[in-house]
């Protein structure tokens, strides 16, 4: 069977601006972009630019749910990332592969690899103990990055990631200043913002209609 053809993505101007903002901030920061404006593609194009400059990348992607892991895999493949390890469900399925892949990367047998996992798996000791061994050019993308602010990540080691990108339409954690502060200690501040209002004004999203329903709650 012929391989899936890579899709040539022509980034929109605001996506180019977002990538430039990350690069000028040493590949760290949060992209606060409205849902539907292409956060996934923007972050992967940033990773490709990072790879084109240093010729090495170990890309790790955190996604909130298992079905989003599969969506990220599809997007990665379309952009030309072919070597992908999915880490979720039973650790017996991925633990050995992840360990050997990082070893191959560290000694230079391969120069790029992608690992996609859920936040739930990322907090487990087997994952944390292996992922910390990435030697250089670790690149972290955290989809819905406010999840990183949960206490289960407080003892995770992030220094192996020289590039760290957080994605979220609403990065702050409601009623959790400590969690928000921890998350920003990992990714830094918002380096690029593209609001729902801007996207609609630019013709990149359809107009929304809000129809509020007032609901009274008993005690």
PDB file of C-alpha atoms in Angstrom:
ATOM      1  CA  UNK A   1       0.000   0.000   0.000  1.00  0.00           C
ATOM      2  CA  UNK A   2       1.275   3.491  -0.725  1.00  0.00           C
ATOM      3  CA  UNK A   3       2.188   5.518   2.328  1.00  0.00           C
ATOM      4  CA  UNK A   4      -0.113   8.317   3.413  1.00  0.00           C
ATOM      5  CA  UNK A   5       0.992  11.479   1.713  1.00  0.00           C
ATOM      6  CA  UNK A   6       2.236  14.259   3.918  1.00  0.00           C
ATOM      7  CA  UNK A   7      -0.056  17.264   3.859  1.00  0.00           C
ATOM      8  CA  UNK A   8       1.628  20.562   3.109  1.00  0.00           C
ATOM      9  CA  UNK A   9       0.285  23.016   5.659  1.00  0.00           C
ATOM     10  CA  UNK A  10       0.304  26.695   4.791  1.00  0.00           C
ATOM     11  CA  UNK A  11       0.184  28.329   8.202  1.00  0.00           C
ATOM     12  CA  UNK A  12      -2.030  31.356   8.688  1.00  0.00           C
ATOM     13  CA  UNK A  13      -0.351  34.609   9.646  1.00  0.00           C
ATOM     14  CA  UNK A  14      -1.440  34.406  13.290  1.00  0.00           C
ATOM     15  CA  UNK A  15       0.028  30.891  13.500  1.00  0.00           C
ATOM     16  CA  UNK A  16       3.337  32.170  12.106  1.00  0.00           C
ATOM     17  CA  UNK A  17       3.232  34.943  14.710  1.00  0.00           C
ATOM     18  CA  UNK A  18       2.649  32.359  17.458  1.00  0.00           C
ATOM     19  CA  UNK A  19       5.605  30.220  16.312  1.00  0.00           C
ATOM     20  CA  UNK A  20       7.870  33.280  16.137  1.00  0.00           C
ATOM     21  CA  UNK A  21       6.785  34.296  19.645  1.00  0.00           C
ATOM     22  CA  UNK A  22       7.773  30.870  20.958  1.00  0.00           C
ATOM     23  CA  UNK A  23      11.108  30.875  19.164  1.00  0.00           C
ATOM     24  CA  UNK A  24      12.026  34.337  20.407  1.00  0.00           C
ATOM     25  CA  UNK A  25      11.186  33.179  23.954  1.00  0.00           C
ATOM     26  CA  UNK A  26      13.627  30.255  23.729  1.00  0.00           C
ATOM     27  CA  UNK A  27      10.836  27.817  22.701  1.00  0.00           C
ATOM     28  CA  UNK A  28       8.916  28.264  25.930  1.00  0.00           C
ATOM     29  CA  UNK A  29       5.516  29.726  26.652  1.00  0.00           C
ATOM     30  CA  UNK A  30       1.775  29.305  26.565  1.00  0.00           C
ATOM     31  CA  UNK A  31      -0.313  29.762  23.431  1.00  0.00           C
ATOM     32  CA  UNK A  32      -3.710  31.068  24.521  1.00  0.00           C
ATOM     33  CA  UNK A  33      -5.755  30.438  21.393  1.00  0.00           C
ATOM     34  CA  UNK A  34      -9.504  30.091  20.967  1.00  0.00           C
ATOM     35  CA  UNK A  35     -10.899  26.642  20.289  1.00  0.00           C
ATOM     36  CA  UNK A  36     -10.930  25.972  16.540  1.00  0.00           C
ATOM     37  CA  UNK A  37      -8.016  28.238  15.617  1.00  0.00           C
ATOM     38  CA  UNK A  38      -5.517  25.409  15.121  1.00  0.00           C
ATOM     39  CA  UNK A  39      -3.503  25.143  18.341  1.00  0.00           C
ATOM     40  CA  UNK A  40      -2.488  21.568  17.480  1.00  0.00           C
ATOM     41  CA  UNK A  41      -1.124  22.415  14.042  1.00  0.00           C
ATOM     42  CA  UNK A  42       0.576  25.567  15.342  1.00  0.00           C
ATOM     43  CA  UNK A  43       2.453  23.652  18.032  1.00  0.00           C
ATOM     44  CA  UNK A  44       3.495  20.874  15.637  1.00  0.00           C
ATOM     45  CA  UNK A  45       4.726  23.423  13.083  1.00  0.00           C
ATOM     46  CA  UNK A  46       6.750  24.965  15.925  1.00  0.00           C
ATOM     47  CA  UNK A  47       8.218  21.534  16.694  1.00  0.00           C
ATOM     48  CA  UNK A  48       9.118  21.074  13.015  1.00  0.00           C
ATOM     49  CA  UNK A  49      10.880  24.440  12.954  1.00  0.00           C
ATOM     50  CA  UNK A  50      12.764  23.505  16.128  1.00  0.00           C
ATOM     51  CA  UNK A  51      13.827  20.227  14.489  1.00  0.00           C
ATOM     52  CA  UNK A  52      14.894  21.946  11.261  1.00  0.00           C
ATOM     53  CA  UNK A  53      17.276  24.164  13.262  1.00  0.00           C
ATOM     54  CA  UNK A  54      18.837  21.582  15.583  1.00  0.00           C
ATOM     55  CA  UNK A  55      18.277  18.388  13.542  1.00  0.00           C
ATOM     56  CA  UNK A  56      17.181  16.539  16.689  1.00  0.00           C
ATOM     57  CA  UNK A  57      13.889  16.347  18.566  1.00  0.00           C
ATOM     58  CA  UNK A  58      12.318  14.031  21.102  1.00  0.00           C
ATOM     59  CA  UNK A  59       8.745  15.275  21.068  1.00  0.00           C
ATOM     60  CA  UNK A  60       6.468  14.423  23.993  1.00  0.00           C
ATOM     61  CA  UNK A  61       2.781  15.368  23.833  1.00  0.00           C
ATOM     62  CA  UNK A  62       0.407  15.325  26.808  1.00  0.00           C
ATOM     63  CA  UNK A  63      -3.286  15.072  25.909  1.00  0.00           C
ATOM     64  CA  UNK A  64      -6.275  15.067  28.282  1.00  0.00           C
ATOM     65  CA  UNK A  65      -8.014  11.924  27.012  1.00  0.00           C
ATOM     66  CA  UNK A  66      -7.269   8.713  25.109  1.00  0.00           C
ATOM     67  CA  UNK A  67      -9.317   9.663  22.024  1.00  0.00           C
ATOM     68  CA  UNK A  68      -7.279  12.885  21.777  1.00  0.00           C
ATOM     69  CA  UNK A  69      -4.071  10.818  21.801  1.00  0.00           C
ATOM     70  CA  UNK A  70      -5.303   9.182  18.595  1.00  0.00           C
ATOM     71  CA  UNK A  71      -6.165  12.575  17.079  1.00  0.00           C
ATOM     72  CA  UNK A  72      -2.695  13.909  17.865  1.00  0.00           C
ATOM     73  CA  UNK A  73      -1.174  10.794  16.262  1.00  0.00           C
ATOM     74  CA  UNK A  74      -3.090  11.475  13.030  1.00  0.00           C
ATOM     75  CA  UNK A  75      -1.965  15.122  12.988  1.00  0.00           C
ATOM     76  CA  UNK A  76       1.652  14.124  13.634  1.00  0.00           C
ATOM     77  CA  UNK A  77       1.622  11.611  10.787  1.00  0.00           C
ATOM     78  CA  UNK A  78       0.117  14.115   8.375  1.00  0.00           C
ATOM     79  CA  UNK A  79       2.924  16.544   9.159  1.00  0.00           C
ATOM     80  CA  UNK A  80       5.602  13.915   8.556  1.00  0.00           C
ATOM     81  CA  UNK A  81       6.378  12.552  12.036  1.00  0.00           C
ATOM     82  CA  UNK A  82       6.412   8.805  11.387  1.00  0.00           C
ATOM     83  CA  UNK A  83       8.003   7.257  14.484  1.00  0.00           C
ATOM     84  CA  UNK A  84       5.373   7.490  17.218  1.00  0.00           C
ATOM     85  CA  UNK A  85       4.924   5.679  20.526  1.00  0.00           C
ATOM     86  CA  UNK A  86       1.517   5.879  22.213  1.00  0.00           C
ATOM     87  CA  UNK A  87       1.637   5.618  25.993  1.00  0.00           C
ATOM     88  CA  UNK A  88      -1.735   4.974  27.570  1.00  0.00           C
ATOM     89  CA  UNK A  89      -3.714   2.025  28.893  1.00  0.00           C
ATOM     90  CA  UNK A  90      -1.513  -0.869  30.062  1.00  0.00           C
ATOM     91  CA  UNK A  91       2.145   0.034  30.604  1.00  0.00           C
ATOM     92  CA  UNK A  92       3.119  -3.440  29.320  1.00  0.00           C
ATOM     93  CA  UNK A  93       2.214  -2.201  25.830  1.00  0.00           C
ATOM     94  CA  UNK A  94       4.617   0.760  25.791  1.00  0.00           C
ATOM     95  CA  UNK A  95       7.157   0.612  28.618  1.00  0.00           C
ATOM     96  CA  UNK A  96       9.841  -1.443  26.854  1.00  0.00           C
ATOM     97  CA  UNK A  97       9.427   0.418  23.550  1.00  0.00           C
ATOM     98  CA  UNK A  98       9.706   3.800  25.256  1.00  0.00           C
ATOM     99  CA  UNK A  99      12.856   2.809  27.136  1.00  0.00           C
ATOM    100  CA  UNK A 100      14.650   1.375  24.099  1.00  0.00           C
ATOM    101  CA  UNK A 101      13.623   4.311  21.900  1.00  0.00           C
ATOM    102  CA  UNK A 102      15.104   6.847  24.327  1.00  0.00           C
ATOM    103  CA  UNK A 103      18.307   4.788  24.466  1.00  0.00           C
ATOM    104  CA  UNK A 104      18.521   4.756  20.643  1.00  0.00           C
ATOM    105  CA  UNK A 105      17.894   8.506  20.561  1.00  0.00           C
ATOM    106  CA  UNK A 106      20.492   9.297  23.216  1.00  0.00           C
ATOM    107  CA  UNK A 107      23.260   7.374  21.432  1.00  0.00           C
ATOM    108  CA  UNK A 108      22.355   8.923  18.068  1.00  0.00           C
ATOM    109  CA  UNK A 109      20.799   5.963  16.228  1.00  0.00           C
ATOM    110  CA  UNK A 110      17.693   8.078  15.607  1.00  0.00           C
ATOM    111  CA  UNK A 111      17.291  11.858  15.570  1.00  0.00           C
ATOM    112  CA  UNK A 112      13.552  12.222  16.080  1.00  0.00           C
ATOM    113  CA  UNK A 113      10.714  10.452  17.829  1.00  0.00           C
ATOM    114  CA  UNK A 114       7.250  11.311  19.108  1.00  0.00           C
ATOM    115  CA  UNK A 115       5.643  10.079  22.322  1.00  0.00           C
ATOM    116  CA  UNK A 116       1.958  10.840  22.909  1.00  0.00           C
ATOM    117  CA  UNK A 117       0.407  10.140  26.294  1.00  0.00           C
ATOM    118  CA  UNK A 118      -2.493  11.087  28.519  1.00  0.00           C
ATOM    119  CA  UNK A 119      -2.057  13.224  31.617  1.00  0.00           C
ATOM    120  CA  UNK A 120      -3.169  10.230  33.672  1.00  0.00           C
ATOM    121  CA  UNK A 121      -0.355   8.029  32.334  1.00  0.00           C
ATOM    122  CA  UNK A 122       2.160  10.879  32.529  1.00  0.00           C
ATOM    123  CA  UNK A 123       1.771  11.014  36.309  1.00  0.00           C
ATOM    124  CA  UNK A 124       2.630   7.317  36.741  1.00  0.00           C
ATOM    125  CA  UNK A 125       6.082   6.420  38.046  1.00  0.00           C
ATOM    126  CA  UNK A 126       6.994   4.076  35.144  1.00  0.00           C
ATOM    127  CA  UNK A 127       6.439   6.894  32.639  1.00  0.00           C
ATOM    128  CA  UNK A 128       8.123   9.604  34.728  1.00  0.00           C
ATOM    129  CA  UNK A 129      11.143   7.397  35.505  1.00  0.00           C
ATOM    130  CA  UNK A 130      11.770   6.649  31.809  1.00  0.00           C
ATOM    131  CA  UNK A 131      10.971  10.029  30.271  1.00  0.00           C
ATOM    132  CA  UNK A 132      13.456  11.772  32.555  1.00  0.00           C
ATOM    133  CA  UNK A 133      16.245   9.960  30.650  1.00  0.00           C
ATOM    134  CA  UNK A 134      15.809  12.047  27.472  1.00  0.00           C
ATOM    135  CA  UNK A 135      19.318  13.367  26.854  1.00  0.00           C
ATOM    136  CA  UNK A 136      18.849  16.486  24.741  1.00  0.00           C
ATOM    137  CA  UNK A 137      16.371  18.408  22.585  1.00  0.00           C
ATOM    138  CA  UNK A 138      13.334  17.242  24.516  1.00  0.00           C
ATOM    139  CA  UNK A 139      10.260  19.131  23.293  1.00  0.00           C
ATOM    140  CA  UNK A 140       7.079  19.085  25.386  1.00  0.00           C
ATOM    141  CA  UNK A 141       3.637  20.058  24.099  1.00  0.00           C
ATOM    142  CA  UNK A 142       0.925  20.091  26.777  1.00  0.00           C
ATOM    143  CA  UNK A 143      -2.574  20.218  25.274  1.00  0.00           C
ATOM    144  CA  UNK A 144      -4.991  21.900  27.712  1.00  0.00           C
ATOM    145  CA  UNK A 145      -1.937  22.755  29.792  1.00  0.00           C
ATOM    146  CA  UNK A 146      -3.907  23.716  32.913  1.00  0.00           C
ATOM    147  CA  UNK A 147      -3.930  19.971  33.740  1.00  0.00           C
ATOM    148  CA  UNK A 148      -0.207  20.309  34.567  1.00  0.00           C
ATOM    149  CA  UNK A 149      -1.208  22.432  37.549  1.00  0.00           C
ATOM    150  CA  UNK A 150      -2.634  19.425  39.390  1.00  0.00           C
ATOM    151  CA  UNK A 151      -0.687  18.243  42.444  1.00  0.00           C
ATOM    152  CA  UNK A 152       0.205  14.928  40.797  1.00  0.00           C
ATOM    153  CA  UNK A 153       2.732  16.791  38.612  1.00  0.00           C
ATOM    154  CA  UNK A 154       4.430  18.686  41.441  1.00  0.00           C
ATOM    155  CA  UNK A 155       7.163  16.048  41.767  1.00  0.00           C
ATOM    156  CA  UNK A 156       7.732  15.539  38.032  1.00  0.00           C
ATOM    157  CA  UNK A 157      11.090  16.510  36.546  1.00  0.00           C
ATOM    158  CA  UNK A 158      10.710  18.810  33.516  1.00  0.00           C
ATOM    159  CA  UNK A 159      14.344  19.866  32.953  1.00  0.00           C
ATOM    160  CA  UNK A 160      14.859  17.297  30.182  1.00  0.00           C
ATOM    161  CA  UNK A 161      12.571  19.418  28.003  1.00  0.00           C
ATOM    162  CA  UNK A 162      14.553  22.303  26.525  1.00  0.00           C
ATOM    163  CA  UNK A 163      11.360  23.386  24.725  1.00  0.00           C
ATOM    164  CA  UNK A 164       8.023  23.562  26.574  1.00  0.00           C
ATOM    165  CA  UNK A 165       4.779  24.703  24.990  1.00  0.00           C
ATOM    166  CA  UNK A 166       1.451  24.898  26.776  1.00  0.00           C
ATOM    167  CA  UNK A 167      -1.785  25.079  24.773  1.00  0.00           C
ATOM    168  CA  UNK A 168      -5.081  26.287  26.136  1.00  0.00           C
ATOM    169  CA  UNK A 169      -8.000  28.555  25.343  1.00  0.00           C
ATOM    170  CA  UNK A 170      -8.187  29.248  29.100  1.00  0.00           C
ATOM    171  CA  UNK A 171      -4.834  28.461  30.750  1.00  0.00           C
ATOM    172  CA  UNK A 172      -5.557  29.657  34.282  1.00  0.00           C
ATOM    173  CA  UNK A 173      -6.899  27.120  36.790  1.00  0.00           C
ATOM    174  CA  UNK A 174     -10.133  28.258  38.370  1.00  0.00           C
ATOM    175  CA  UNK A 175      -9.896  28.706  42.165  1.00  0.00           C
ATOM    176  CA  UNK A 176      -6.349  27.303  42.194  1.00  0.00           C
ATOM    177  CA  UNK A 177      -3.697  30.006  42.306  1.00  0.00           C
ATOM    178  CA  UNK A 178      -1.019  27.561  43.461  1.00  0.00           C
ATOM    179  CA  UNK A 179      -1.708  25.177  40.568  1.00  0.00           C
ATOM    180  CA  UNK A 180      -1.711  28.059  38.061  1.00  0.00           C
ATOM    181  CA  UNK A 181       1.603  29.335  39.459  1.00  0.00           C
ATOM    182  CA  UNK A 182       3.153  25.857  39.218  1.00  0.00           C
ATOM    183  CA  UNK A 183       1.943  25.446  35.628  1.00  0.00           C
ATOM    184  CA  UNK A 184       3.470  28.815  34.702  1.00  0.00           C
ATOM    185  CA  UNK A 185       6.729  27.835  36.412  1.00  0.00           C
ATOM    186  CA  UNK A 186       6.958  25.039  33.827  1.00  0.00           C
ATOM    187  CA  UNK A 187       5.845  26.891  30.675  1.00  0.00           C
ATOM    188  CA  UNK A 188       6.295  30.546  31.550  1.00  0.00           C
ATOM    189  CA  UNK A 189       3.710  33.154  30.702  1.00  0.00           C
ATOM    190  CA  UNK A 190       1.352  33.477  27.747  1.00  0.00           C
ATOM    191  CA  UNK A 191       3.560  34.463  24.783  1.00  0.00           C
ATOM    192  CA  UNK A 192       0.782  34.615  22.199  1.00  0.00           C
ATOM    193  CA  UNK A 193      -2.946  35.203  22.440  1.00  0.00           C
ATOM    194  CA  UNK A 194      -5.608  34.812  19.767  1.00  0.00           C
ATOM    195  CA  UNK A 195      -9.081  35.340  21.158  1.00  0.00           C
ATOM    196  CA  UNK A 196     -12.468  34.148  19.973  1.00  0.00           C
ATOM    197  CA  UNK A 197     -13.319  37.767  19.135  1.00  0.00           C
ATOM    198  CA  UNK A 198     -10.179  38.224  17.020  1.00  0.00           C
ATOM    199  CA  UNK A 199     -10.754  34.931  15.195  1.00  0.00           C
ATOM    200  CA  UNK A 200     -14.350  35.870  14.338  1.00  0.00           C
ATOM    201  CA  UNK A 201     -13.320  39.393  13.263  1.00  0.00           C
ATOM    202  CA  UNK A 202     -10.611  37.887  11.037  1.00  0.00           C
ATOM    203  CA  UNK A 203     -13.113  35.517   9.437  1.00  0.00           C
ATOM    204  CA  UNK A 204     -11.299  32.427  10.777  1.00  0.00           C
ATOM    205  CA  UNK A 205     -14.238  31.221  12.889  1.00  0.00           C
ATOM    206  CA  UNK A 206     -17.959  31.364  12.309  1.00  0.00           C
ATOM    207  CA  UNK A 207     -20.029  33.750  14.380  1.00  0.00           C
ATOM    208  CA  UNK A 208     -21.311  32.178  17.578  1.00  0.00           C
ATOM    209  CA  UNK A 209     -24.805  32.633  18.893  1.00  0.00           C
ATOM    210  CA  UNK A 210     -25.112  32.498  22.662  1.00  0.00           C
ATOM    211  CA  UNK A 211     -28.528  31.550  24.015  1.00  0.00           C
ATOM    212  CA  UNK A 212     -28.358  31.569  27.804  1.00  0.00           C
ATOM    213  CA  UNK A 213     -30.822  29.473  29.779  1.00  0.00           C
ATOM    214  CA  UNK A 214     -31.370  30.678  33.321  1.00  0.00           C
ATOM    215  CA  UNK A 215     -31.501  27.784  35.756  1.00  0.00           C
ATOM    216  CA  UNK A 216     -32.432  28.078  39.442  1.00  0.00           C
ATOM    217  CA  UNK A 217     -30.748  25.626  41.789  1.00  0.00           C
ATOM    218  CA  UNK A 218     -32.085  24.428  45.107  1.00  0.00           C
ATOM    219  CA  UNK A 219     -29.699  24.220  48.063  1.00  0.00           C
TER     220      UNK A 219
END
